[in-house]
Coordinates of C-alpha atoms and ligand atoms in Angstrom, one line a residue:
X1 CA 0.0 0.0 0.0
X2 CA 1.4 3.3 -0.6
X3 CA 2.1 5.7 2.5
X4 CA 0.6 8.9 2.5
X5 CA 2.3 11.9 3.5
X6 CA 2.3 12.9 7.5
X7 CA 0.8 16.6 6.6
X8 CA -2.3 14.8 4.7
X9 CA -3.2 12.0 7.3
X10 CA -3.4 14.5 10.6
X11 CA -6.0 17.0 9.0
X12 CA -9.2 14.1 10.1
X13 CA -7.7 13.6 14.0
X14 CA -9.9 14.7 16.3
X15 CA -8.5 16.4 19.4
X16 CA -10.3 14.0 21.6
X17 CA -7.2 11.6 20.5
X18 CA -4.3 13.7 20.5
X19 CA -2.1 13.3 23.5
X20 CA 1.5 13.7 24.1
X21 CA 4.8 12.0 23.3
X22 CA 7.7 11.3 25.5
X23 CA 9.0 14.2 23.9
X24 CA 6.2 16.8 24.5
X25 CA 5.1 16.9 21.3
X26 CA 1.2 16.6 20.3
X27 CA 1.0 13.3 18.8
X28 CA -2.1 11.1 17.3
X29 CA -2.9 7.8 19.7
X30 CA -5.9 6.2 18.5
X31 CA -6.8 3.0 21.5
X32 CA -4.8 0.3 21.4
X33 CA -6.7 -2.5 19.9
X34 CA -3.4 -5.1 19.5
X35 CA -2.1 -4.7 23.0
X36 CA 0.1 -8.1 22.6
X37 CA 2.0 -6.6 20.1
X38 CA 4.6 -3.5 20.5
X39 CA 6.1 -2.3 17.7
X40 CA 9.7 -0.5 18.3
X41 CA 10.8 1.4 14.7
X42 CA 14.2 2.1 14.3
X43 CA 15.5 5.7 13.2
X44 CA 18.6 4.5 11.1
X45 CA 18.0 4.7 7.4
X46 CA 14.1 5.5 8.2
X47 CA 14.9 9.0 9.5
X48 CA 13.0 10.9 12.1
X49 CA 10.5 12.9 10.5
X50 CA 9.1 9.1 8.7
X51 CA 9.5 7.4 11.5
X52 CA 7.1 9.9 13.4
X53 CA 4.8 10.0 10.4
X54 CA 4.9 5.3 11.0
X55 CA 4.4 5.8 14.5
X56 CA 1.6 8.0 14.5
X57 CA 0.3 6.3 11.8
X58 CA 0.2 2.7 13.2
X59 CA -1.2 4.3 16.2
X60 CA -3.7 5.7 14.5
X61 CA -4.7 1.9 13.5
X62 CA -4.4 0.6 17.3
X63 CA -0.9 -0.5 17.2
X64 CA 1.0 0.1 20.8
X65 CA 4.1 1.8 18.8
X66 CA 6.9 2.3 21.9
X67 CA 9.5 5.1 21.3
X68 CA 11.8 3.4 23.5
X69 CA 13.2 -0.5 23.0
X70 CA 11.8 -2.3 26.1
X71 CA 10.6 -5.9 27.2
X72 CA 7.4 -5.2 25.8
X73 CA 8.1 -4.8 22.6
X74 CA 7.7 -7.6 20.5
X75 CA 9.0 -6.2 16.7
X76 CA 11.6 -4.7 15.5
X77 CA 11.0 -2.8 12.8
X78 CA 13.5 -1.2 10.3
X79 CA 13.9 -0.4 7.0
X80 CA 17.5 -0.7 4.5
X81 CA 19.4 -2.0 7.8
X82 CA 20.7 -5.5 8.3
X83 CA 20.2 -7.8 11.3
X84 CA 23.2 -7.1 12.5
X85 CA 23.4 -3.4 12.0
X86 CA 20.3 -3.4 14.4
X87 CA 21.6 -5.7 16.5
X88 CA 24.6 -3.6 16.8
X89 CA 22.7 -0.5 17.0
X90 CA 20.3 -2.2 19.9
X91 CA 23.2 -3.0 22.0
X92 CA 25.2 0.5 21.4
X93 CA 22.0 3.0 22.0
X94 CA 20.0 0.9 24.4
X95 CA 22.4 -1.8 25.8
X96 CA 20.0 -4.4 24.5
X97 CA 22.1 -7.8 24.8
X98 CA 21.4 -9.4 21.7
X99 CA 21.6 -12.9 23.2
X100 CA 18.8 -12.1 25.5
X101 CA 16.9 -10.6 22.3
X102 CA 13.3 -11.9 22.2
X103 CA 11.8 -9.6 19.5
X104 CA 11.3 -10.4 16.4
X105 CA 13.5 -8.5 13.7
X106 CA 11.6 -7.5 11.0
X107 CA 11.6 -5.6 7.8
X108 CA 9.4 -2.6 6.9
X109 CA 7.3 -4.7 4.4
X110 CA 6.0 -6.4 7.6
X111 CA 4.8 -2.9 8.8
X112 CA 3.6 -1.8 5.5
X113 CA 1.5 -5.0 4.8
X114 CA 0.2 -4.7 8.3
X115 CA -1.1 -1.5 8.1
X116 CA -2.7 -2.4 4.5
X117 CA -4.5 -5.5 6.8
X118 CA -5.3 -3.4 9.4
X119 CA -3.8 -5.8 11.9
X120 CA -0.6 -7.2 13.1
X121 CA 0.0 -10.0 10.6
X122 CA 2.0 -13.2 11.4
X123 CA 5.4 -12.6 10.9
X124 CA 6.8 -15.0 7.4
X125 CA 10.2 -15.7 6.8
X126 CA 10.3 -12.8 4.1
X127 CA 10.3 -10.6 6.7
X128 CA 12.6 -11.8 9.2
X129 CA 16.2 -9.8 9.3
X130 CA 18.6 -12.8 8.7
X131 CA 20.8 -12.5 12.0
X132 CA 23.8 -15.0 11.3
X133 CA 25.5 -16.4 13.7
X134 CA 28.7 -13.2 13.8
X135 CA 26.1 -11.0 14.3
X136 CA 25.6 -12.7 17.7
X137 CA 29.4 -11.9 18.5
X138 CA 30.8 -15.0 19.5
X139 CA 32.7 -14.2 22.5
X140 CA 30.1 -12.9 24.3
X141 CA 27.0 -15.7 23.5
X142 CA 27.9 -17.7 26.9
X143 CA 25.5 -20.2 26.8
X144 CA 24.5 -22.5 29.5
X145 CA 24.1 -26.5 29.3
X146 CA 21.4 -25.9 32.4
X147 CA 17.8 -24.9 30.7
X148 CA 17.4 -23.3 33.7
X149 CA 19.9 -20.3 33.1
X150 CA 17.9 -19.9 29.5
X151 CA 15.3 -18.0 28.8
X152 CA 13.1 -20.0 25.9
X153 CA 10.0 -18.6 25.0
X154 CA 7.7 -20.6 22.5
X155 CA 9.1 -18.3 19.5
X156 CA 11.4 -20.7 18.0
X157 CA 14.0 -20.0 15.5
X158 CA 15.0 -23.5 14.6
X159 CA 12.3 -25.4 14.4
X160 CA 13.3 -27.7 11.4
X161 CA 16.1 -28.9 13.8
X162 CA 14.3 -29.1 17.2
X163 CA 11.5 -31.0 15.1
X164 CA 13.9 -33.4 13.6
X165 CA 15.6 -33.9 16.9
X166 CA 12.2 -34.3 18.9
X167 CA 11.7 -37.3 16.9
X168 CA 14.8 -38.6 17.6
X169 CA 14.4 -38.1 21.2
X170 CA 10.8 -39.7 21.1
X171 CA 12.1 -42.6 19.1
X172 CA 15.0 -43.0 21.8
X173 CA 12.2 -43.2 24.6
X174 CA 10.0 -45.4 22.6
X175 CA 13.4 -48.1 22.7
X176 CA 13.8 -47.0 26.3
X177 CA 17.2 -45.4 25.8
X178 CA 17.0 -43.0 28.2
X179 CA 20.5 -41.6 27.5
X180 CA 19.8 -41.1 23.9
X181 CA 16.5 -39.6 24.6
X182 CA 18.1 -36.7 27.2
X183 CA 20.7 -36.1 24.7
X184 CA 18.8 -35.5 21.9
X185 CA 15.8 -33.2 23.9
X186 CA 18.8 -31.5 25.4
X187 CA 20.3 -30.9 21.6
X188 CA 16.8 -29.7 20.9
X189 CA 16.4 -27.3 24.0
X190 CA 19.8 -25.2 23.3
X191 CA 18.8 -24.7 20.1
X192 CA 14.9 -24.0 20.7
X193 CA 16.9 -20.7 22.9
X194 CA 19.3 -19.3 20.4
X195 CA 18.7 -15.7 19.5
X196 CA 18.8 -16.5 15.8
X197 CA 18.4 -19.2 12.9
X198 CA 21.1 -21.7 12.6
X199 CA 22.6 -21.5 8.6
X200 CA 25.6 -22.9 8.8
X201 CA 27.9 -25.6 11.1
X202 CA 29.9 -22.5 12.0
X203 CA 27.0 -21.1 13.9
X204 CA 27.2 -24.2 16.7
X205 CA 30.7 -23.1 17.7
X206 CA 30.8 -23.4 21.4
X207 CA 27.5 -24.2 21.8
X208 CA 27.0 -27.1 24.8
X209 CA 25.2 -30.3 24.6
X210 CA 25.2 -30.7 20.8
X211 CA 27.0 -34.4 20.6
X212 CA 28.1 -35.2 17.6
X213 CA 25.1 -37.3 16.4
X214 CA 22.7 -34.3 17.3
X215 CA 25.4 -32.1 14.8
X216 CA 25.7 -35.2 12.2
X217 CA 21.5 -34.2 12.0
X218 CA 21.5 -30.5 11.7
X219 CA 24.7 -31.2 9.2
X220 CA 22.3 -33.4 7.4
X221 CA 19.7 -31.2 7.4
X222 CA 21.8 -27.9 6.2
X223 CA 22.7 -29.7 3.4
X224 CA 19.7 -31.7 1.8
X225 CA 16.5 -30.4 3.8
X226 CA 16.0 -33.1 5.6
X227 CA 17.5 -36.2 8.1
X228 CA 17.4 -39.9 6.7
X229 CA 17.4 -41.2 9.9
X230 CA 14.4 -39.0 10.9
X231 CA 12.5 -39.6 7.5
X232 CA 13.5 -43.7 8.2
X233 CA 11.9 -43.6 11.6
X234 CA 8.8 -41.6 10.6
X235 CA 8.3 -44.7 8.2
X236 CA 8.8 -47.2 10.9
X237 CA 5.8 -49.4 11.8
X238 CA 7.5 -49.9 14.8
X239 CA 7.5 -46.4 15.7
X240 CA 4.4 -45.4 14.6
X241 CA 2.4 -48.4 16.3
X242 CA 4.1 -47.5 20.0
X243 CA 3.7 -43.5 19.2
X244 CA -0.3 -44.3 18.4
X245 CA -0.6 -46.6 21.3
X246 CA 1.1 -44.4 24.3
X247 CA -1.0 -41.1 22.9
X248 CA -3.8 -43.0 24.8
X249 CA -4.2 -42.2 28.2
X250 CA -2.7 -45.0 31.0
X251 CA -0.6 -46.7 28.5
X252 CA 3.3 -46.5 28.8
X253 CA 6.1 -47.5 26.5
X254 CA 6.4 -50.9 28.3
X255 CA 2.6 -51.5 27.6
X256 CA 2.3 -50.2 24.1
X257 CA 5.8 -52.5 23.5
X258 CA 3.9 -55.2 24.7
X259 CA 0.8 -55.4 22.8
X260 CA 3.3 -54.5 19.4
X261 CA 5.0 -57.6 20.1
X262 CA 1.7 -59.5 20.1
X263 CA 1.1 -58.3 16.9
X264 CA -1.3 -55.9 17.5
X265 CA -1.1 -52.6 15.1
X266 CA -4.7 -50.1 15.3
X267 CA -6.7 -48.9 17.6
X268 CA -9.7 -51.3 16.8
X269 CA -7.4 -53.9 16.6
X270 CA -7.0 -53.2 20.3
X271 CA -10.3 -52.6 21.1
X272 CA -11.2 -56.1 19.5
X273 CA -8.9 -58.1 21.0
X274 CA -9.2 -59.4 24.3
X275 CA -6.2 -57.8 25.8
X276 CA -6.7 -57.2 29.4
X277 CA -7.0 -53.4 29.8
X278 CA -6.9 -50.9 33.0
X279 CA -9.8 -48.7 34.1
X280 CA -7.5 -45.4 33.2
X281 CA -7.1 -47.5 29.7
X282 CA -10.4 -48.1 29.3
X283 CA -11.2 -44.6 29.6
X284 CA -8.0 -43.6 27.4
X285 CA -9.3 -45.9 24.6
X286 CA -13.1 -44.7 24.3
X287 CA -12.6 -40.6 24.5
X288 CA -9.0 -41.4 22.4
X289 CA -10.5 -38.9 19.8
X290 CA -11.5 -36.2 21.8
X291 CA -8.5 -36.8 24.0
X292 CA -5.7 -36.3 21.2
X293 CA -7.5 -33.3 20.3
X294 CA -5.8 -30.5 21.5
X295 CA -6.5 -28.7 24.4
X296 CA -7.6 -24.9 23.6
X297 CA -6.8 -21.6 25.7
X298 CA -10.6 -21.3 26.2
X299 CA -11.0 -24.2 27.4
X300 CA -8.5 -24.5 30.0
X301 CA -10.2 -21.1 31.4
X302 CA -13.6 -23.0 31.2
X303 CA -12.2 -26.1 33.1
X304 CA -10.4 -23.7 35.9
X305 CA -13.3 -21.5 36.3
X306 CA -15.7 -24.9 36.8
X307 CA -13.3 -26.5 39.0
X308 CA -13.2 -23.1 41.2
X309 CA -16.3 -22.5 41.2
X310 CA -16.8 -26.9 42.7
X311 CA -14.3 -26.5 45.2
X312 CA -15.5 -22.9 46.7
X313 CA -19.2 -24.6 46.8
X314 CA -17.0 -26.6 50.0
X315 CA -14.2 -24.6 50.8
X316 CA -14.6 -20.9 49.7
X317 CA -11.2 -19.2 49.9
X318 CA -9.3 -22.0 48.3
X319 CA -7.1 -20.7 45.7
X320 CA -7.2 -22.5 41.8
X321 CA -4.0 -21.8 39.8
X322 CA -3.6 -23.2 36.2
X323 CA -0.2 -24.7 35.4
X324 CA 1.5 -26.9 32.9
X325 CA 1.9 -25.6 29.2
X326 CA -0.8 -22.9 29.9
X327 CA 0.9 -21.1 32.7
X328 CA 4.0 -20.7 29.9
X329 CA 0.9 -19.3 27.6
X330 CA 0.8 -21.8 25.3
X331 CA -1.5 -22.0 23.0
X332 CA -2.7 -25.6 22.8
X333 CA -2.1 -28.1 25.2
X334 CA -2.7 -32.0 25.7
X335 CA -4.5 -31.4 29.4
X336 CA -5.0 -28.8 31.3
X337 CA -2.9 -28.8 34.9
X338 CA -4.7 -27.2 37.6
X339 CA -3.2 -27.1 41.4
X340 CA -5.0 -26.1 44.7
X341 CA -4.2 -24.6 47.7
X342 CA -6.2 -23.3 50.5
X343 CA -4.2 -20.2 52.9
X344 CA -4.9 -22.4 55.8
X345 CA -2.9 -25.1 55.9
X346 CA -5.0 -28.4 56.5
X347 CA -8.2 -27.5 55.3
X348 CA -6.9 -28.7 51.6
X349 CA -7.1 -32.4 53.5
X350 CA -10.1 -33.9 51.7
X351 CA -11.4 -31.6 49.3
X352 CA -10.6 -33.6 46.6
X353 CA -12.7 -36.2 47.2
X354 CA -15.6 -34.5 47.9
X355 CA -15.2 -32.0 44.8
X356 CA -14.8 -34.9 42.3
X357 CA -17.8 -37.0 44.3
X358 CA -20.1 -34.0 43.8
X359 CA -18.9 -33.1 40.0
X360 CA -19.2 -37.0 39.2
X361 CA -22.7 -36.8 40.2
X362 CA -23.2 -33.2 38.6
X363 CA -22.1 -35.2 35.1
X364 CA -18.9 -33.0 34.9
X365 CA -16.6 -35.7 34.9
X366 CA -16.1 -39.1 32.7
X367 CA -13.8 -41.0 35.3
X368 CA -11.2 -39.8 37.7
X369 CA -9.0 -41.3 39.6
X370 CA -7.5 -39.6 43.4
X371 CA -4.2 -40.5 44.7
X372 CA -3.6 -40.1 48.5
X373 CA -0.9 -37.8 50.0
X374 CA 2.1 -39.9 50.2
X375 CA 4.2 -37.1 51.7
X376 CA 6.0 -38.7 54.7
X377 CA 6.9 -35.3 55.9
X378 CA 9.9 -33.9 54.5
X379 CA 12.1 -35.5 52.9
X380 CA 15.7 -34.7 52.0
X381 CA 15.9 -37.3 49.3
X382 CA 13.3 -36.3 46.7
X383 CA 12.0 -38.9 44.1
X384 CA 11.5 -38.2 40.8
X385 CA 8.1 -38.3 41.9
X386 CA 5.8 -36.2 44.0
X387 CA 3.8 -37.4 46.7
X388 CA 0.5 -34.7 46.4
X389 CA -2.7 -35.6 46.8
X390 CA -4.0 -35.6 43.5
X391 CA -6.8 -36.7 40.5
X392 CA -6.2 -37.9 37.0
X393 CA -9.1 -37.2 35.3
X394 CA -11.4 -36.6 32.4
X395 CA -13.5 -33.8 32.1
X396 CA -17.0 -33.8 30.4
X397 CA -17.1 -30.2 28.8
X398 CA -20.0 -28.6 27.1
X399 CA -19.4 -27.2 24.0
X400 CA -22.2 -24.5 24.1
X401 CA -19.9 -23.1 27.3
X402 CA -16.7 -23.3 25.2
X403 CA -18.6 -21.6 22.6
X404 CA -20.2 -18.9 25.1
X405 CA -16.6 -17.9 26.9
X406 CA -15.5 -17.9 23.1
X407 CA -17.8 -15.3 22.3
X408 CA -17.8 -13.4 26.1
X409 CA -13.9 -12.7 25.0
X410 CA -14.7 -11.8 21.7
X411 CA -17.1 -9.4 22.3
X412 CA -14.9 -8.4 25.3
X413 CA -12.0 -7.4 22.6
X414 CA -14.9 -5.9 20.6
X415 CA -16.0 -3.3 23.3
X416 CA -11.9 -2.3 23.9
X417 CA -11.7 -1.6 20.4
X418 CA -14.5 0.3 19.2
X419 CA -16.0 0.7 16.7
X420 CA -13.2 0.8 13.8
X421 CA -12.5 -2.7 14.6
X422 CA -16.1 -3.6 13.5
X423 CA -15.9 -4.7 10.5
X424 CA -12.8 -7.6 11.6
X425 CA -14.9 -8.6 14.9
X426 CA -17.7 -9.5 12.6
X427 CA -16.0 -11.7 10.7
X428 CA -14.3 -13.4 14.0
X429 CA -18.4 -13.7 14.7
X430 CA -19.3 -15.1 12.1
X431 CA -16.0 -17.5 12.3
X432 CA -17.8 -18.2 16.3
X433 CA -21.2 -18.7 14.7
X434 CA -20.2 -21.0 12.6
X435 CA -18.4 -23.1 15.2
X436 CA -22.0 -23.2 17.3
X437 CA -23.0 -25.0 14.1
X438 CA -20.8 -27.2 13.7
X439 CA -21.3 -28.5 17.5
X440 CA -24.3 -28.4 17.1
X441 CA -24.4 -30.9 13.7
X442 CA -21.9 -32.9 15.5
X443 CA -23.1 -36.2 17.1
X444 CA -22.4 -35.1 20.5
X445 CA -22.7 -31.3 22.3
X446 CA -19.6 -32.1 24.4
X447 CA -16.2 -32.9 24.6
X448 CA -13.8 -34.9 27.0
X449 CA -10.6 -33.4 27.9
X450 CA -7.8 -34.5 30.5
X451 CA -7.5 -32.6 33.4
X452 CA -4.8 -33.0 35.6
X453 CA -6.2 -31.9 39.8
X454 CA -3.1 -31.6 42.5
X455 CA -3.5 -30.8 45.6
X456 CA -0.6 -28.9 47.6
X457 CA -0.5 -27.6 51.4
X458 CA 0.1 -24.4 51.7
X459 CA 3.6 -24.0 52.7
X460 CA 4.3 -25.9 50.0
X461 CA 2.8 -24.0 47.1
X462 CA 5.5 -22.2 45.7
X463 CA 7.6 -25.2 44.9
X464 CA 4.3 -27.4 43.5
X465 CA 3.9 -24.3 41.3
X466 CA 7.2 -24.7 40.6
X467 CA 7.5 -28.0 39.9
X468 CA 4.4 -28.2 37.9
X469 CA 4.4 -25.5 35.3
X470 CA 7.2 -27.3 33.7
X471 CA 8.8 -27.7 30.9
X472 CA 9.6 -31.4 31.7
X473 CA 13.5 -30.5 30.9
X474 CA 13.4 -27.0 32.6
X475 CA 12.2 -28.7 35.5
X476 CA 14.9 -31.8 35.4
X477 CA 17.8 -28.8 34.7
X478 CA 16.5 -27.3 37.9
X479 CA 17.4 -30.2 40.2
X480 CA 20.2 -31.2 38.6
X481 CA 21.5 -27.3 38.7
X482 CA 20.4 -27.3 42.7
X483 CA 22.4 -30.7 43.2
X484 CA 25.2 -30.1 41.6
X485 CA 26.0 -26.7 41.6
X486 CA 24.6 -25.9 45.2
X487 CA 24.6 -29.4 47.4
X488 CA 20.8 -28.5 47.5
X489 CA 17.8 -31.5 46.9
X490 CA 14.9 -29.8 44.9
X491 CA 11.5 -31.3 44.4
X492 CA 7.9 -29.9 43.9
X493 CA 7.6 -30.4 47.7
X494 CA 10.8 -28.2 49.4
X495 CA 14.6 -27.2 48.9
X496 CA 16.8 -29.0 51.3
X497 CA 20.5 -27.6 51.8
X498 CA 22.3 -30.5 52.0
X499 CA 25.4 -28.6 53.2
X500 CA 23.7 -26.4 56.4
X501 CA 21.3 -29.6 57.1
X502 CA 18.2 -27.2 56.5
X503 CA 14.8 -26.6 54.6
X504 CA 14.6 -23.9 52.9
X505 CA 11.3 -22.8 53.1
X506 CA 9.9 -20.2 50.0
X507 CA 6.5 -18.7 49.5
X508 CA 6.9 -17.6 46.1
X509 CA 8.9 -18.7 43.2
X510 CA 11.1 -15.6 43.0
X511 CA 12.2 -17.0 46.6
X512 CA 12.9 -20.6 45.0
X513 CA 15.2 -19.5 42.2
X514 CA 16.8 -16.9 45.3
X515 CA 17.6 -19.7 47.0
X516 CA 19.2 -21.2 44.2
X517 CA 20.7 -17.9 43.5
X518 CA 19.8 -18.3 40.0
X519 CA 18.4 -15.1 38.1
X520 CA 14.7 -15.8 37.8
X521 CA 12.7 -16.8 34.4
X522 CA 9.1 -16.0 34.3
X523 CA 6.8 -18.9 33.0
X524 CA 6.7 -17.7 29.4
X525 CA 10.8 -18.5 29.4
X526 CA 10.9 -22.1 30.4
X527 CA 9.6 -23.7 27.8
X528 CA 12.9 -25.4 27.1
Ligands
CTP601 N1 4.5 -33.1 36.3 C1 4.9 -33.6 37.5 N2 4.5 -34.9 37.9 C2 3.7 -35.6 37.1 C3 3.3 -35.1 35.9 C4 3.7 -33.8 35.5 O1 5.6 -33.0 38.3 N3 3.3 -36.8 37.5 C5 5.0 -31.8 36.0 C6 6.0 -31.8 34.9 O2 7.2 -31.1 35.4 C7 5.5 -31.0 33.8 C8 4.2 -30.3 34.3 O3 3.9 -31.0 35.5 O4 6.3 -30.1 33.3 C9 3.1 -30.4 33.4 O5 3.0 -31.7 32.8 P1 2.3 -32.1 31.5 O6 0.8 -31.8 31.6 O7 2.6 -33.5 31.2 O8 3.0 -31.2 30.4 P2 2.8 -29.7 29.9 O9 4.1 -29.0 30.0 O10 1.6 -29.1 30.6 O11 2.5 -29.9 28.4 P3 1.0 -30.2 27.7 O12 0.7 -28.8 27.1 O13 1.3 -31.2 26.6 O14 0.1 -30.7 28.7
MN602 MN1 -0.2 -30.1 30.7
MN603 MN1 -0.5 -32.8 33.0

């Protein structure tokens, strides 16, 4: 689209919008309509009197422009300047550390075309600054082999590597390797948290826990697009029968191994044989569609609010707090993790049971299964294992409520915006209307979805949180990082200092990684 001149576009402002800049000056902000995404424009090669007209311009259109490079923005936006020229520039002007560097670095066509949509649009490769490894300056990227000392948010700039290596990794589990398996997630985790695309070998200089089969793959992959060995496993009966049997609920490697040696391939192969299954199994087998199904946003919020709204019918100031995937905001999820607390310690004791008994007879839940607390006080020696009172279960959600919340935050965005946004919220409507269709042509108006309940005392909360909000490797680099660098036994239950004989008792996170005296990473970092 073309631009039009600065003069031309601030005739139609009303007054009612105009507020001031950081530098005094009367500038144009329309509301911010795309709050998640701030754009920072850089000067060099754009000049200022342009890059005032962008600014005002995108916030004209709802865009939160910053005039300062901060945490909250999430683009980069220059024009005729290289990836590393703004890297460089970042770093000199604003002592941004460009191995910290989150942002995406885009071109201007990614602002134009943006502005032409009237939205922030999803950010292609064409518009991505190419930042090669030398523009990350060697000698300072220090990286650490402990995914707790990285910061990896779900923006991944290697994800035809880590995808390769994930199958590697799963393929290792599935053959019960567990060596091969850690060395392969942990080759996928360093690179899932490096500040730019890998191009070439020379770009893994110095960088930890890349063995050399992990480097033979990415070699591989540099060169011809793809992996052999990964395209050779994808192929693999083997592999695809145990991958399709352990997606179902209560079934292991060890299990799904089993009933592959017996010759067994499908799903209704298993159901028609007269292999003895468990009650978690059984379960796992008839809701397998729904269940491998992912997981939405909306309806981990639906599940939480349900669950609070059950356990404050018995207890009303206990405290619900989503965890897992979620709390690191992703997207999609394969369950929804939710852990409960209640301020004084000891009333917690037997809400579970109650909760589930009354949502089982509500029709809220397909089958659930409660664990006892097995905490024998504290422990210095923590299993891999917690011992929290806790509930395996399957939810029975209602679509029409999915639906409903769907639409309560749409027309939620739809009253912050206004009405220029209009014409886009209608068409997200109709999108939503058409959904309530669909459920409602479908053969059933709900759907079942895991839902994992723990129950933690309150003294222990911060270090369930902990513990449960994961990633499964961020959370293994934790212990490993409090045994061997500080002599200290982590679990989701306490901290034990192994050296002054103590507990170290925390009520919040922040304390936990104080303790540890590691720098903390907010949830949306660890998904290593
Ligand atoms: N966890 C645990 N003990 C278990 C199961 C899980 O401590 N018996 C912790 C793990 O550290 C994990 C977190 O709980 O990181 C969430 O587990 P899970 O639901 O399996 O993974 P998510 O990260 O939530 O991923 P997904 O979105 O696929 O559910
Ligand atoms: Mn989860
Ligand atoms: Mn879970």
């Amino acid at each position: 689209m073309a631009l039009l001149p600065r003069k031309k576009r601030c005739k139609g402002i009303p007054t009612s919008t105009v507020s001031q800049d950081h530098l005094g000056r009367n500038s144009p902000v329309g509301e911010v309509k795309f709050g998640e995404v701030g754009i920072f424009l850089v000067e060099r090669r754009m000049g200022s009197s342009r890059r005032r007209f962008l600014t005002e311009l995108a916030r004209k259109k709802g865009f939160r422009v910053e005039e300062q490079m901060s945490e909250s923005v999430t683009h980069v936006v220059s024009e005729n300047n290289t990836g590393k020229e703004v890297l460089d520039l970042l770093e000199k002007r604003n002592g941004i550390s460009r191995t910290g560097f989150t942002a995406a670095l885009v071109d201007i066509a990614w602002f134009t075309e943006s502005m032409g949509a009237g939205r922030p649009l999803e950010v292609e490769s064409r518009h991505q600054l190419q930042v090669t490894r030398e523009a990350v300056a060697v000698t300072e990227v220090s990286i650490s082999s402990y995914a707790c000392q990285r910061r990896t948010v779900l923006k991944n700039k290697n994800r035809l590597f880590t995808e390769a290596l994930k199958v590697l990794a799963e393929a290792a589990e599935l053959n019960e390797s567990e060596g091969r398996y850690l060395a392969f997630s942990k080759a996928s985790s360093i690179l899932k948290s490096l500040p730019y695309t890998v191009t070439k070998m020379e770009d893994l200089q110095g960088i930890p826990s890349l063995g050399v089969h992990s480097r033979k793959v990415i070699k591989e992959i540099l060169e011809d697009g793809t992996c052999s060995e990964v395209e050779n496993i994808l192929q693999n009966e083997r592999y695809q029968t145990l991958k399709r049997f352990t997606s179902i609920f209560g079934v292991g490697v060890k299990t799904a191994d089993k009933w592959y040696r017996e010759g067994l391939r499908t799903l209704d192969e298993l159901r028609a044989s007269n292999v003895k299954l468990t009650r978690e199994q059984e379960a796992g087998l008839l809701y397998h569609n729904d269940l491998s199904a992912p997981v939405t946003r909306t309806e981990a919020d639906l599940i939480k609010q349900i669950v609070e709204r059950a356990v404050h019918k018995f207890l009303p100031a206990t405290v619900v707090t989503l965890t897992g995937g979620f709390r690191r905001e992703k997207e999609f999820g394969h369950d929804v993790d939710l852990l409960i607390t209640h301020p004084e310690e000891g009333k917690e004791e037997g809400l579970i049971c109650q909760v589930i008994n009354w949502m089982t007879t509500e029709g809220l839940i397909l089958y659930g299964d409660i664990t006892g607390n097995s905490y024998k006080g504290r422990s210095k020696d923590p299993g891999i294992f917690d011992h929290f009172e806790k509930c395996l279960s399957i939810f029975k959600l209602k679509k029409e409520l999915v639906n409903n919340l769907e639409s309560e935050k749409l027309s939620h965005c739809d009253s912050l915006a206004g009405d220029k946004t209009r014409g886009i919220d209608l068409a997200d409507h109709t999108e939503a209307a058409q959904q309530v269709t669909v459920a409602a042509a479908g053969s059933k108006d709900w759907k079942a979805v895991r839902v994992d309940l723990v129950i933690a005392p309150y003294s222990q909360y911060a270090y369930a949180l902990l513990g449960w909000t994961g990633s499964r490797l961020f959370e293994r680099d934790l212990r490993r990082y409090a045994k061997h660098s500080k002599n200290m036994s982590l679990s989701s239950h306490s901290l034990f200092d192994n050296e002054q004989n103590i507990f170290l008792p925390a009520a919040t996170e922040e304390g936990i990684f104080a303790h540890l005296g590691l720098e903390y990473i907010p949830p949306r970092e660890r998904n290593a």
